[in-house]
Amino acid sequence: MSRIAYVNGQYLPHRSANVHVEDRGYQFADGVYEVVTVIGGRLIDEEGHLDRLWRSLGELQIDAPMKRGPLKAVMREVIRRNGIKDGIIYLQVTRGVAPRDHPFPKNIPPSLVMTAKRLSPEKLEKKAEEGVVVITVPDIRWTRRDIKSVSLLPNVLAKQAAKDSGAYEAFQVDEEGMITEGSSTNAWIIDSDGKIITRPTGNSILAGITRAALIRELEKHGIELELRSFSVEELHSAREVFLTSSTSYVLPVVKVDDHVIGNGHPGIISQKLRGIYQDFMIAGK
Ligand code: PMP
């Protein structure tokens, strides 16, 4: 089945789907995005992603490209036209097309683009069984990381640094030596007492939808959580480390920089939490 992209009202062959050269997303990174996982043809945590999309748009004073109902209908149509059973849908909204000038242009419609692609659950499962390696890098981003902006250059550089050193992800470190989050994931540790720790939301990290879902599940299961920042030293000496994201779910980390975590295999609690999160995805609520 050939890939189809949605671009401003049209469903187009992926290879010939284009946006205007003066789209402000292209020239200023003046836009926001979401990535929603599809499993068995079903969108995971759709409402959470749309809530966050609306919030990001509001923070940047970009109009919603359409109402929520029609947007959901387009998402479903993109999934259908691409024949996606397991994969992701990518949504991007920019301020629109206007002659290049920094201030907001008046009376132009925002641009809406959607693409979808298949992902193999088996590949991810293998990663989860082995665990992944993480490096740490300085966090060089702006201070509104709560907005899911398409301005991702520091994240791109962090992920490339991880790739260059054979790692899966780079956890970013703020000026106080505390972990903020991964380049495209949220960071968690489990300390020597078995306590689960992750950084509170605010402007310094993206409020991950997977992070929020896992926190809800922890509450339901009566598992204690400490919402606080943790340092690089705590990360290196943690009993277990894991990361969360829409495309990684709960993924155990077995090495950080030169420090082997636990016995170098996915930790018991991380594996349990992965199971709990997957049960949540299957149950659909
Ligand atoms: N932090 C950053 C910087 C991200 O890009 C992502 C992925 N969107 C996440 C965290 C994880 O968020 P989510 O669980 O919503 O995928």
PDB file of C-alpha atoms and ligand atoms in Angstrom:
ATOM      1  CA  MET A   1       0.000   0.000   0.000  1.00  0.00           C
ATOM      2  CA  SER A   2       1.583   3.332  -1.014  1.00  0.00           C
ATOM      3  CA  ARG A   3       1.913   6.022   1.651  1.00  0.00           C
ATOM      4  CA  ILE A   4      -0.502   8.916   1.764  1.00  0.00           C
ATOM      5  CA  ALA A   5       0.036  12.274   3.497  1.00  0.00           C
ATOM      6  CA  TYR A   6      -2.600  14.794   4.494  1.00  0.00           C
ATOM      7  CA  VAL A   7      -1.619  18.384   3.602  1.00  0.00           C
ATOM      8  CA  ASN A   8      -4.013  21.262   4.229  1.00  0.00           C
ATOM      9  CA  GLY A   9      -7.195  19.516   3.175  1.00  0.00           C
ATOM     10  CA  GLN A  10      -5.766  17.102   0.606  1.00  0.00           C
ATOM     11  CA  TYR A  11      -4.732  13.450   0.755  1.00  0.00           C
ATOM     12  CA  LEU A  12      -1.626  13.213  -1.438  1.00  0.00           C
ATOM     13  CA  PRO A  13       0.919  10.545  -2.389  1.00  0.00           C
ATOM     14  CA  HIS A  14       3.642  10.816   0.262  1.00  0.00           C
ATOM     15  CA  ARG A  15       6.434  11.364  -2.285  1.00  0.00           C
ATOM     16  CA  SER A  16       4.726  14.386  -3.847  1.00  0.00           C
ATOM     17  CA  ALA A  17       3.243  15.923  -0.672  1.00  0.00           C
ATOM     18  CA  ASN A  18       4.738  19.404  -0.263  1.00  0.00           C
ATOM     19  CA  VAL A  19       4.320  22.563   1.766  1.00  0.00           C
ATOM     20  CA  HIS A  20       5.020  26.111   0.598  1.00  0.00           C
ATOM     21  CA  VAL A  21       8.612  27.452   0.854  1.00  0.00           C
ATOM     22  CA  GLU A  22       7.324  30.297   3.028  1.00  0.00           C
ATOM     23  CA  ASP A  23       5.532  28.081   5.512  1.00  0.00           C
ATOM     24  CA  ARG A  24       6.567  29.508   8.880  1.00  0.00           C
ATOM     25  CA  GLY A  25       7.264  26.007  10.148  1.00  0.00           C
ATOM     26  CA  TYR A  26       9.997  25.741   7.524  1.00  0.00           C
ATOM     27  CA  GLN A  27      11.446  29.227   8.015  1.00  0.00           C
ATOM     28  CA  PHE A  28      11.018  29.827  11.762  1.00  0.00           C
ATOM     29  CA  ALA A  29      10.169  26.415  13.262  1.00  0.00           C
ATOM     30  CA  ASP A  30       6.964  28.286  14.117  1.00  0.00           C
ATOM     31  CA  GLY A  31       4.799  25.270  14.798  1.00  0.00           C
ATOM     32  CA  VAL A  32       3.985  22.321  17.010  1.00  0.00           C
ATOM     33  CA  TYR A  33       3.502  18.605  16.586  1.00  0.00           C
ATOM     34  CA  GLU A  34       2.275  15.373  18.111  1.00  0.00           C
ATOM     35  CA  VAL A  35       3.122  11.705  17.568  1.00  0.00           C
ATOM     36  CA  VAL A  36       0.364   9.268  18.456  1.00  0.00           C
ATOM     37  CA  THR A  37       0.892   5.518  18.586  1.00  0.00           C
ATOM     38  CA  VAL A  38      -1.480   3.228  16.732  1.00  0.00           C
ATOM     39  CA  ILE A  39      -1.910  -0.334  17.951  1.00  0.00           C
ATOM     40  CA  GLY A  40      -4.281  -2.734  16.291  1.00  0.00           C
ATOM     41  CA  GLY A  41      -5.629   0.259  14.327  1.00  0.00           C
ATOM     42  CA  ARG A  42      -6.473   2.092  17.584  1.00  0.00           C
ATOM     43  CA  LEU A  43      -5.016   5.446  18.653  1.00  0.00           C
ATOM     44  CA  ILE A  44      -3.378   5.233  22.092  1.00  0.00           C
ATOM     45  CA  ASP A  45      -4.179   8.060  24.514  1.00  0.00           C
ATOM     46  CA  GLU A  46      -5.647  10.181  21.708  1.00  0.00           C
ATOM     47  CA  GLU A  47      -7.353  12.633  24.082  1.00  0.00           C
ATOM     48  CA  GLY A  48      -4.116  13.257  26.005  1.00  0.00           C
ATOM     49  CA  HIS A  49      -2.248  14.003  22.795  1.00  0.00           C
ATOM     50  CA  LEU A  50      -4.982  16.333  21.532  1.00  0.00           C
ATOM     51  CA  ASP A  51      -5.131  18.120  24.904  1.00  0.00           C
ATOM     52  CA  ARG A  52      -1.377  18.688  24.697  1.00  0.00           C
ATOM     53  CA  LEU A  53      -1.622  19.812  21.052  1.00  0.00           C
ATOM     54  CA  TRP A  54      -4.257  22.385  21.977  1.00  0.00           C
ATOM     55  CA  ARG A  55      -2.150  23.563  24.893  1.00  0.00           C
ATOM     56  CA  SER A  56       0.989  23.935  22.723  1.00  0.00           C
ATOM     57  CA  LEU A  57      -1.034  25.882  20.133  1.00  0.00           C
ATOM     58  CA  GLY A  58      -2.499  28.120  22.828  1.00  0.00           C
ATOM     59  CA  GLU A  59       0.920  28.888  24.348  1.00  0.00           C
ATOM     60  CA  LEU A  60       2.132  30.050  20.918  1.00  0.00           C
ATOM     61  CA  GLN A  61      -1.131  31.796  19.974  1.00  0.00           C
ATOM     62  CA  ILE A  62      -1.554  29.639  16.877  1.00  0.00           C
ATOM     63  CA  ASP A  63      -5.182  28.981  15.918  1.00  0.00           C
ATOM     64  CA  ALA A  64      -6.369  25.382  15.871  1.00  0.00           C
ATOM     65  CA  PRO A  65      -6.499  24.273  12.217  1.00  0.00           C
ATOM     66  CA  MET A  66      -9.934  22.713  12.770  1.00  0.00           C
ATOM     67  CA  LYS A  67     -12.200  21.593  15.600  1.00  0.00           C
ATOM     68  CA  ARG A  68     -11.290  18.480  17.553  1.00  0.00           C
ATOM     69  CA  GLY A  69     -14.002  16.258  16.038  1.00  0.00           C
ATOM     70  CA  PRO A  70     -13.026  16.877  12.397  1.00  0.00           C
ATOM     71  CA  LEU A  71      -9.331  16.568  13.312  1.00  0.00           C
ATOM     72  CA  LYS A  72      -9.996  13.125  14.789  1.00  0.00           C
ATOM     73  CA  ALA A  73     -11.836  12.158  11.607  1.00  0.00           C
ATOM     74  CA  VAL A  74      -8.849  13.195   9.468  1.00  0.00           C
ATOM     75  CA  MET A  75      -6.510  11.202  11.737  1.00  0.00           C
ATOM     76  CA  ARG A  76      -8.642   8.102  11.248  1.00  0.00           C
ATOM     77  CA  GLU A  77      -8.741   8.637   7.503  1.00  0.00           C
ATOM     78  CA  VAL A  78      -4.930   8.966   7.361  1.00  0.00           C
ATOM     79  CA  ILE A  79      -4.600   5.699   9.289  1.00  0.00           C
ATOM     80  CA  ARG A  80      -7.143   4.007   7.006  1.00  0.00           C
ATOM     81  CA  ARG A  81      -5.603   5.254   3.766  1.00  0.00           C
ATOM     82  CA  ASN A  82      -2.147   4.099   4.914  1.00  0.00           C
ATOM     83  CA  GLY A  83      -3.447   0.726   6.086  1.00  0.00           C
ATOM     84  CA  ILE A  84      -1.792   1.194   9.501  1.00  0.00           C
ATOM     85  CA  LYS A  85      -2.382  -1.540  12.049  1.00  0.00           C
ATOM     86  CA  ASP A  86       0.653  -0.897  14.244  1.00  0.00           C
ATOM     87  CA  GLY A  87       2.580   2.333  13.835  1.00  0.00           C
ATOM     88  CA  ILE A  88       2.378   6.046  14.437  1.00  0.00           C
ATOM     89  CA  ILE A  89       0.573   9.074  13.139  1.00  0.00           C
ATOM     90  CA  TYR A  90       2.452  12.395  13.008  1.00  0.00           C
ATOM     91  CA  LEU A  91       0.519  15.690  13.167  1.00  0.00           C
ATOM     92  CA  GLN A  92       2.090  19.069  12.589  1.00  0.00           C
ATOM     93  CA  VAL A  93       0.466  22.469  12.846  1.00  0.00           C
ATOM     94  CA  THR A  94       2.354  25.620  11.876  1.00  0.00           C
ATOM     95  CA  ARG A  95       1.330  29.274  11.954  1.00  0.00           C
ATOM     96  CA  GLY A  96       0.864  29.133   8.185  1.00  0.00           C
ATOM     97  CA  VAL A  97       2.290  30.617   5.007  1.00  0.00           C
ATOM     98  CA  ALA A  98       3.249  34.293   4.817  1.00  0.00           C
ATOM     99  CA  PRO A  99       6.064  36.508   3.464  1.00  0.00           C
ATOM    100  CA  ARG A 100       9.069  36.045   5.755  1.00  0.00           C
ATOM    101  CA  ASP A 101       8.831  38.471   8.675  1.00  0.00           C
ATOM    102  CA  HIS A 102       9.272  37.702  12.360  1.00  0.00           C
ATOM    103  CA  PRO A 103       5.998  39.085  13.819  1.00  0.00           C
ATOM    104  CA  PHE A 104       2.834  36.985  13.537  1.00  0.00           C
ATOM    105  CA  PRO A 105       1.131  37.516  10.169  1.00  0.00           C
ATOM    106  CA  LYS A 106      -2.548  38.485  10.346  1.00  0.00           C
ATOM    107  CA  ASN A 107      -5.491  36.477   9.027  1.00  0.00           C
ATOM    108  CA  ILE A 108      -3.703  33.457   7.612  1.00  0.00           C
ATOM    109  CA  PRO A 109      -4.884  29.922   8.255  1.00  0.00           C
ATOM    110  CA  PRO A 110      -2.544  27.573  10.125  1.00  0.00           C
ATOM    111  CA  SER A 111      -1.041  24.702   8.109  1.00  0.00           C
ATOM    112  CA  LEU A 112      -1.936  21.139   9.044  1.00  0.00           C
ATOM    113  CA  VAL A 113       0.082  18.150   7.898  1.00  0.00           C
ATOM    114  CA  MET A 114      -0.298  14.500   8.876  1.00  0.00           C
ATOM    115  CA  THR A 115       1.757  11.475   7.948  1.00  0.00           C
ATOM    116  CA  ALA A 116       1.638   7.905   9.179  1.00  0.00           C
ATOM    117  CA  LYS A 117       4.052   5.033   9.184  1.00  0.00           C
ATOM    118  CA  ARG A 118       4.186   1.407  10.219  1.00  0.00           C
ATOM    119  CA  LEU A 119       6.332   0.291  13.141  1.00  0.00           C
ATOM    120  CA  SER A 120       7.171  -3.240  14.133  1.00  0.00           C
ATOM    121  CA  PRO A 121       6.141  -4.107  17.720  1.00  0.00           C
ATOM    122  CA  GLU A 122       8.521  -7.091  17.532  1.00  0.00           C
ATOM    123  CA  LYS A 123      11.606  -4.872  17.046  1.00  0.00           C
ATOM    124  CA  LEU A 124      10.680  -2.781  20.060  1.00  0.00           C
ATOM    125  CA  GLU A 125       9.998  -5.899  22.126  1.00  0.00           C
ATOM    126  CA  LYS A 126      13.515  -7.156  21.388  1.00  0.00           C
ATOM    127  CA  LYS A 127      14.965  -3.812  22.563  1.00  0.00           C
ATOM    128  CA  ALA A 128      12.934  -4.051  25.755  1.00  0.00           C
ATOM    129  CA  GLU A 129      14.177  -7.587  26.431  1.00  0.00           C
ATOM    130  CA  GLU A 130      17.800  -6.520  26.064  1.00  0.00           C
ATOM    131  CA  GLY A 131      17.527  -3.039  27.538  1.00  0.00           C
ATOM    132  CA  VAL A 132      19.080   0.044  25.980  1.00  0.00           C
ATOM    133  CA  VAL A 133      22.131   2.233  26.560  1.00  0.00           C
ATOM    134  CA  VAL A 134      21.878   5.943  27.388  1.00  0.00           C
ATOM    135  CA  ILE A 135      24.458   8.737  27.454  1.00  0.00           C
ATOM    136  CA  THR A 136      24.196  12.113  29.171  1.00  0.00           C
ATOM    137  CA  VAL A 137      24.629  15.456  27.375  1.00  0.00           C
ATOM    138  CA  PRO A 138      24.226  19.093  28.463  1.00  0.00           C
ATOM    139  CA  ASP A 139      20.695  20.430  27.987  1.00  0.00           C
ATOM    140  CA  ILE A 140      21.152  23.349  25.590  1.00  0.00           C
ATOM    141  CA  ARG A 141      17.442  23.986  24.870  1.00  0.00           C
ATOM    142  CA  TRP A 142      15.250  27.040  25.489  1.00  0.00           C
ATOM    143  CA  THR A 143      13.249  27.317  28.718  1.00  0.00           C
ATOM    144  CA  ARG A 144       9.791  26.452  27.282  1.00  0.00           C
ATOM    145  CA  ARG A 145      10.315  22.727  26.867  1.00  0.00           C
ATOM    146  CA  ASP A 146       6.713  22.175  27.903  1.00  0.00           C
ATOM    147  CA  ILE A 147       5.663  23.321  24.410  1.00  0.00           C
ATOM    148  CA  LYS A 148       5.923  20.540  21.847  1.00  0.00           C
ATOM    149  CA  SER A 149       7.548  22.780  19.275  1.00  0.00           C
ATOM    150  CA  VAL A 150       8.986  21.541  15.970  1.00  0.00           C
ATOM    151  CA  SER A 151      12.130  23.480  16.894  1.00  0.00           C
ATOM    152  CA  LEU A 152      14.113  20.354  17.723  1.00  0.00           C
ATOM    153  CA  LEU A 153      17.724  21.149  16.846  1.00  0.00           C
ATOM    154  CA  PRO A 154      19.152  20.517  20.358  1.00  0.00           C
ATOM    155  CA  ASN A 155      17.157  17.277  20.520  1.00  0.00           C
ATOM    156  CA  VAL A 156      18.489  16.259  17.101  1.00  0.00           C
ATOM    157  CA  LEU A 157      22.077  16.959  18.214  1.00  0.00           C
ATOM    158  CA  ALA A 158      21.532  15.013  21.448  1.00  0.00           C
ATOM    159  CA  LYS A 159      20.089  11.999  19.618  1.00  0.00           C
ATOM    160  CA  GLN A 160      22.934  12.083  17.086  1.00  0.00           C
ATOM    161  CA  ALA A 161      25.474  12.146  19.938  1.00  0.00           C
ATOM    162  CA  ALA A 162      23.742   9.057  21.343  1.00  0.00           C
ATOM    163  CA  LYS A 163      23.812   7.342  17.963  1.00  0.00           C
ATOM    164  CA  ASP A 164      27.484   8.223  17.412  1.00  0.00           C
ATOM    165  CA  SER A 165      28.381   6.520  20.695  1.00  0.00           C
ATOM    166  CA  GLY A 166      26.226   3.471  19.974  1.00  0.00           C
ATOM    167  CA  ALA A 167      23.527   4.474  22.492  1.00  0.00           C
ATOM    168  CA  TYR A 168      19.757   4.566  22.067  1.00  0.00           C
ATOM    169  CA  GLU A 169      19.054   7.853  23.820  1.00  0.00           C
ATOM    170  CA  ALA A 170      20.720  10.898  25.387  1.00  0.00           C
ATOM    171  CA  PHE A 171      19.442  12.163  28.741  1.00  0.00           C
ATOM    172  CA  GLN A 172      19.926  15.918  28.998  1.00  0.00           C
ATOM    173  CA  VAL A 173      21.483  17.572  32.056  1.00  0.00           C
ATOM    174  CA  ASP A 174      20.588  21.064  33.285  1.00  0.00           C
ATOM    175  CA  GLU A 175      23.003  23.636  34.730  1.00  0.00           C
ATOM    176  CA  GLU A 176      22.504  22.248  38.249  1.00  0.00           C
ATOM    177  CA  GLY A 177      23.614  18.781  37.154  1.00  0.00           C
ATOM    178  CA  MET A 178      20.070  17.406  37.250  1.00  0.00           C
ATOM    179  CA  ILE A 179      18.525  15.292  34.504  1.00  0.00           C
ATOM    180  CA  THR A 180      15.753  17.016  32.589  1.00  0.00           C
ATOM    181  CA  GLU A 181      14.656  14.368  30.068  1.00  0.00           C
ATOM    182  CA  GLY A 182      15.779  12.399  27.022  1.00  0.00           C
ATOM    183  CA  SER A 183      15.972  13.918  23.539  1.00  0.00           C
ATOM    184  CA  SER A 184      12.577  12.362  22.791  1.00  0.00           C
ATOM    185  CA  THR A 185      11.725  10.521  26.008  1.00  0.00           C
ATOM    186  CA  ASN A 186      11.119  11.107  29.725  1.00  0.00           C
ATOM    187  CA  ALA A 187      13.713   9.816  32.197  1.00  0.00           C
ATOM    188  CA  TRP A 188      13.047   7.737  35.336  1.00  0.00           C
ATOM    189  CA  ILE A 189      15.174   6.059  38.005  1.00  0.00           C
ATOM    190  CA  ILE A 190      14.511   3.566  40.773  1.00  0.00           C
ATOM    191  CA  ASP A 191      16.719   4.145  43.810  1.00  0.00           C
ATOM    192  CA  SER A 192      18.292   1.590  46.175  1.00  0.00           C
ATOM    193  CA  ASP A 193      15.085   1.592  48.307  1.00  0.00           C
ATOM    194  CA  GLY A 194      13.045   0.647  45.247  1.00  0.00           C
ATOM    195  CA  LYS A 195      11.460   4.086  44.995  1.00  0.00           C
ATOM    196  CA  ILE A 196      10.417   5.269  41.540  1.00  0.00           C
ATOM    197  CA  ILE A 197      11.547   8.829  40.777  1.00  0.00           C
ATOM    198  CA  THR A 198      10.867  11.164  37.859  1.00  0.00           C
ATOM    199  CA  ARG A 199      11.115  14.923  37.359  1.00  0.00           C
ATOM    200  CA  PRO A 200       7.963  16.997  37.945  1.00  0.00           C
ATOM    201  CA  THR A 201       6.412  18.705  34.944  1.00  0.00           C
ATOM    202  CA  GLY A 202       6.900  22.444  34.436  1.00  0.00           C
ATOM    203  CA  ASN A 203       8.716  24.458  31.816  1.00  0.00           C
ATOM    204  CA  SER A 204      11.870  22.341  32.012  1.00  0.00           C
ATOM    205  CA  ILE A 205      10.474  19.149  30.407  1.00  0.00           C
ATOM    206  CA  LEU A 206       7.768  18.035  28.043  1.00  0.00           C
ATOM    207  CA  ALA A 207       4.789  16.595  29.890  1.00  0.00           C
ATOM    208  CA  GLY A 208       4.988  13.164  28.266  1.00  0.00           C
ATOM    209  CA  ILE A 209       1.680  11.477  27.604  1.00  0.00           C
ATOM    210  CA  THR A 210       3.246   8.088  28.364  1.00  0.00           C
ATOM    211  CA  ARG A 211       4.710   9.526  31.570  1.00  0.00           C
ATOM    212  CA  ALA A 212       1.258  10.747  32.617  1.00  0.00           C
ATOM    213  CA  ALA A 213      -0.389   7.425  31.769  1.00  0.00           C
ATOM    214  CA  LEU A 214       2.231   5.499  33.746  1.00  0.00           C
ATOM    215  CA  ILE A 215       1.769   7.821  36.746  1.00  0.00           C
ATOM    216  CA  ARG A 216      -1.989   7.138  36.629  1.00  0.00           C
ATOM    217  CA  GLU A 217      -1.301   3.400  36.480  1.00  0.00           C
ATOM    218  CA  LEU A 218       1.136   3.614  39.429  1.00  0.00           C
ATOM    219  CA  GLU A 219      -1.594   5.306  41.468  1.00  0.00           C
ATOM    220  CA  LYS A 220      -4.115   2.634  40.475  1.00  0.00           C
ATOM    221  CA  HIS A 221      -1.690  -0.108  41.498  1.00  0.00           C
ATOM    222  CA  GLY A 222      -0.761   1.655  44.737  1.00  0.00           C
ATOM    223  CA  ILE A 223       2.893   1.940  43.702  1.00  0.00           C
ATOM    224  CA  GLU A 224       4.717   4.833  45.341  1.00  0.00           C
ATOM    225  CA  LEU A 225       6.242   7.588  43.189  1.00  0.00           C
ATOM    226  CA  GLU A 226       8.486  10.483  44.079  1.00  0.00           C
ATOM    227  CA  LEU A 227       8.175  13.497  41.785  1.00  0.00           C
ATOM    228  CA  ARG A 228      11.538  15.248  42.038  1.00  0.00           C
ATOM    229  CA  SER A 229      14.601  16.038  39.982  1.00  0.00           C
ATOM    230  CA  PHE A 230      17.510  13.605  40.210  1.00  0.00           C
ATOM    231  CA  SER A 231      21.206  14.162  39.556  1.00  0.00           C
ATOM    232  CA  VAL A 232      23.616  12.540  37.129  1.00  0.00           C
ATOM    233  CA  GLU A 233      25.252  10.785  40.122  1.00  0.00           C
ATOM    234  CA  GLU A 234      21.908   9.352  41.216  1.00  0.00           C
ATOM    235  CA  LEU A 235      21.295   8.220  37.651  1.00  0.00           C
ATOM    236  CA  HIS A 236      24.678   6.491  37.459  1.00  0.00           C
ATOM    237  CA  SER A 237      24.186   4.670  40.756  1.00  0.00           C
ATOM    238  CA  ALA A 238      20.449   3.926  40.366  1.00  0.00           C
ATOM    239  CA  ARG A 239      19.199   0.412  40.955  1.00  0.00           C
ATOM    240  CA  GLU A 240      17.138   0.642  37.778  1.00  0.00           C
ATOM    241  CA  VAL A 241      16.697   3.204  35.022  1.00  0.00           C
ATOM    242  CA  PHE A 242      14.028   3.400  32.346  1.00  0.00           C
ATOM    243  CA  LEU A 243      12.583   5.835  29.857  1.00  0.00           C
ATOM    244  CA  THR A 244       9.084   6.448  28.519  1.00  0.00           C
ATOM    245  CA  SER A 245       7.642   7.721  25.257  1.00  0.00           C
ATOM    246  CA  SER A 246       4.776   7.047  22.909  1.00  0.00           C
ATOM    247  CA  THR A 247       7.022   5.028  20.604  1.00  0.00           C
ATOM    248  CA  SER A 248       9.222   3.315  23.247  1.00  0.00           C
ATOM    249  CA  TYR A 249       6.481   2.709  25.875  1.00  0.00           C
ATOM    250  CA  VAL A 250       8.397   1.824  29.074  1.00  0.00           C
ATOM    251  CA  LEU A 251      11.919   0.879  28.033  1.00  0.00           C
ATOM    252  CA  PRO A 252      14.520  -0.438  30.505  1.00  0.00           C
ATOM    253  CA  VAL A 253      17.991   1.155  30.439  1.00  0.00           C
ATOM    254  CA  VAL A 254      20.950  -1.119  31.286  1.00  0.00           C
ATOM    255  CA  LYS A 255      23.907   1.258  30.950  1.00  0.00           C
ATOM    256  CA  VAL A 256      24.335   5.019  31.385  1.00  0.00           C
ATOM    257  CA  ASP A 257      27.621   6.544  30.182  1.00  0.00           C
ATOM    258  CA  ASP A 258      30.235   4.115  31.596  1.00  0.00           C
ATOM    259  CA  HIS A 259      28.002   2.881  34.417  1.00  0.00           C
ATOM    260  CA  VAL A 260      26.329  -0.507  34.185  1.00  0.00           C
ATOM    261  CA  ILE A 261      22.896  -0.339  35.813  1.00  0.00           C
ATOM    262  CA  GLY A 262      22.099  -3.207  38.191  1.00  0.00           C
ATOM    263  CA  ASN A 263      23.392  -6.444  36.667  1.00  0.00           C
ATOM    264  CA  GLY A 264      23.326  -5.051  33.124  1.00  0.00           C
ATOM    265  CA  HIS A 265      19.932  -6.589  32.369  1.00  0.00           C
ATOM    266  CA  PRO A 266      16.488  -4.947  32.456  1.00  0.00           C
ATOM    267  CA  GLY A 267      15.442  -4.457  36.079  1.00  0.00           C
ATOM    268  CA  ILE A 268      12.531  -6.355  37.595  1.00  0.00           C
ATOM    269  CA  ILE A 269      10.505  -3.254  38.448  1.00  0.00           C
ATOM    270  CA  SER A 270      11.085  -1.669  35.020  1.00  0.00           C
ATOM    271  CA  GLN A 271       9.890  -4.860  33.356  1.00  0.00           C
ATOM    272  CA  LYS A 272       6.829  -4.937  35.581  1.00  0.00           C
ATOM    273  CA  LEU A 273       6.039  -1.311  34.721  1.00  0.00           C
ATOM    274  CA  ARG A 274       6.431  -2.064  31.025  1.00  0.00           C
ATOM    275  CA  GLY A 275       3.845  -4.817  31.456  1.00  0.00           C
ATOM    276  CA  ILE A 276       1.506  -2.505  33.360  1.00  0.00           C
ATOM    277  CA  TYR A 277       1.776   0.137  30.620  1.00  0.00           C
ATOM    278  CA  GLN A 278       1.165  -2.412  27.867  1.00  0.00           C
ATOM    279  CA  ASP A 279      -1.912  -3.691  29.706  1.00  0.00           C
ATOM    280  CA  PHE A 280      -3.142  -0.098  29.787  1.00  0.00           C
ATOM    281  CA  MET A 281      -2.599   0.231  26.018  1.00  0.00           C
ATOM    282  CA  ILE A 282      -4.435  -3.021  25.310  1.00  0.00           C
ATOM    283  CA  ALA A 283      -7.328  -2.112  27.610  1.00  0.00           C
ATOM    284  CA  GLY A 284      -7.565   1.274  25.887  1.00  0.00           C
ATOM    285  CA  LYS A 285      -8.269   3.284  29.014  1.00  0.00           C
TER     286      LYS A 285
HETATM  287  N1  PMP B   1      10.306  14.482  26.007  1.00  0.00           N
HETATM  288  C1  PMP B   1      10.542  14.921  24.747  1.00  0.00           C
HETATM  289  C2  PMP B   1      11.510  16.039  24.540  1.00  0.00           C
HETATM  290  C3  PMP B   1       9.883  14.318  23.653  1.00  0.00           C
HETATM  291  O1  PMP B   1      10.103  14.751  22.405  1.00  0.00           O
HETATM  292  C4  PMP B   1       8.992  13.238  23.898  1.00  0.00           C
HETATM  293  C5  PMP B   1       8.304  12.567  22.754  1.00  0.00           C
HETATM  294  N2  PMP B   1       7.220  13.305  22.300  1.00  0.00           N
HETATM  295  C6  PMP B   1       8.778  12.824  25.225  1.00  0.00           C
HETATM  296  C7  PMP B   1       9.449  13.475  26.247  1.00  0.00           C
HETATM  297  C8  PMP B   1       7.819  11.721  25.548  1.00  0.00           C
HETATM  298  O2  PMP B   1       6.508  12.157  25.355  1.00  0.00           O
HETATM  299  P1  PMP B   1       5.319  11.168  24.982  1.00  0.00           P
HETATM  300  O3  PMP B   1       5.234  10.164  26.066  1.00  0.00           O
HETATM  301  O4  PMP B   1       4.134  12.049  24.912  1.00  0.00           O
HETATM  302  O5  PMP B   1       5.680  10.533  23.669  1.00  0.00           O
END
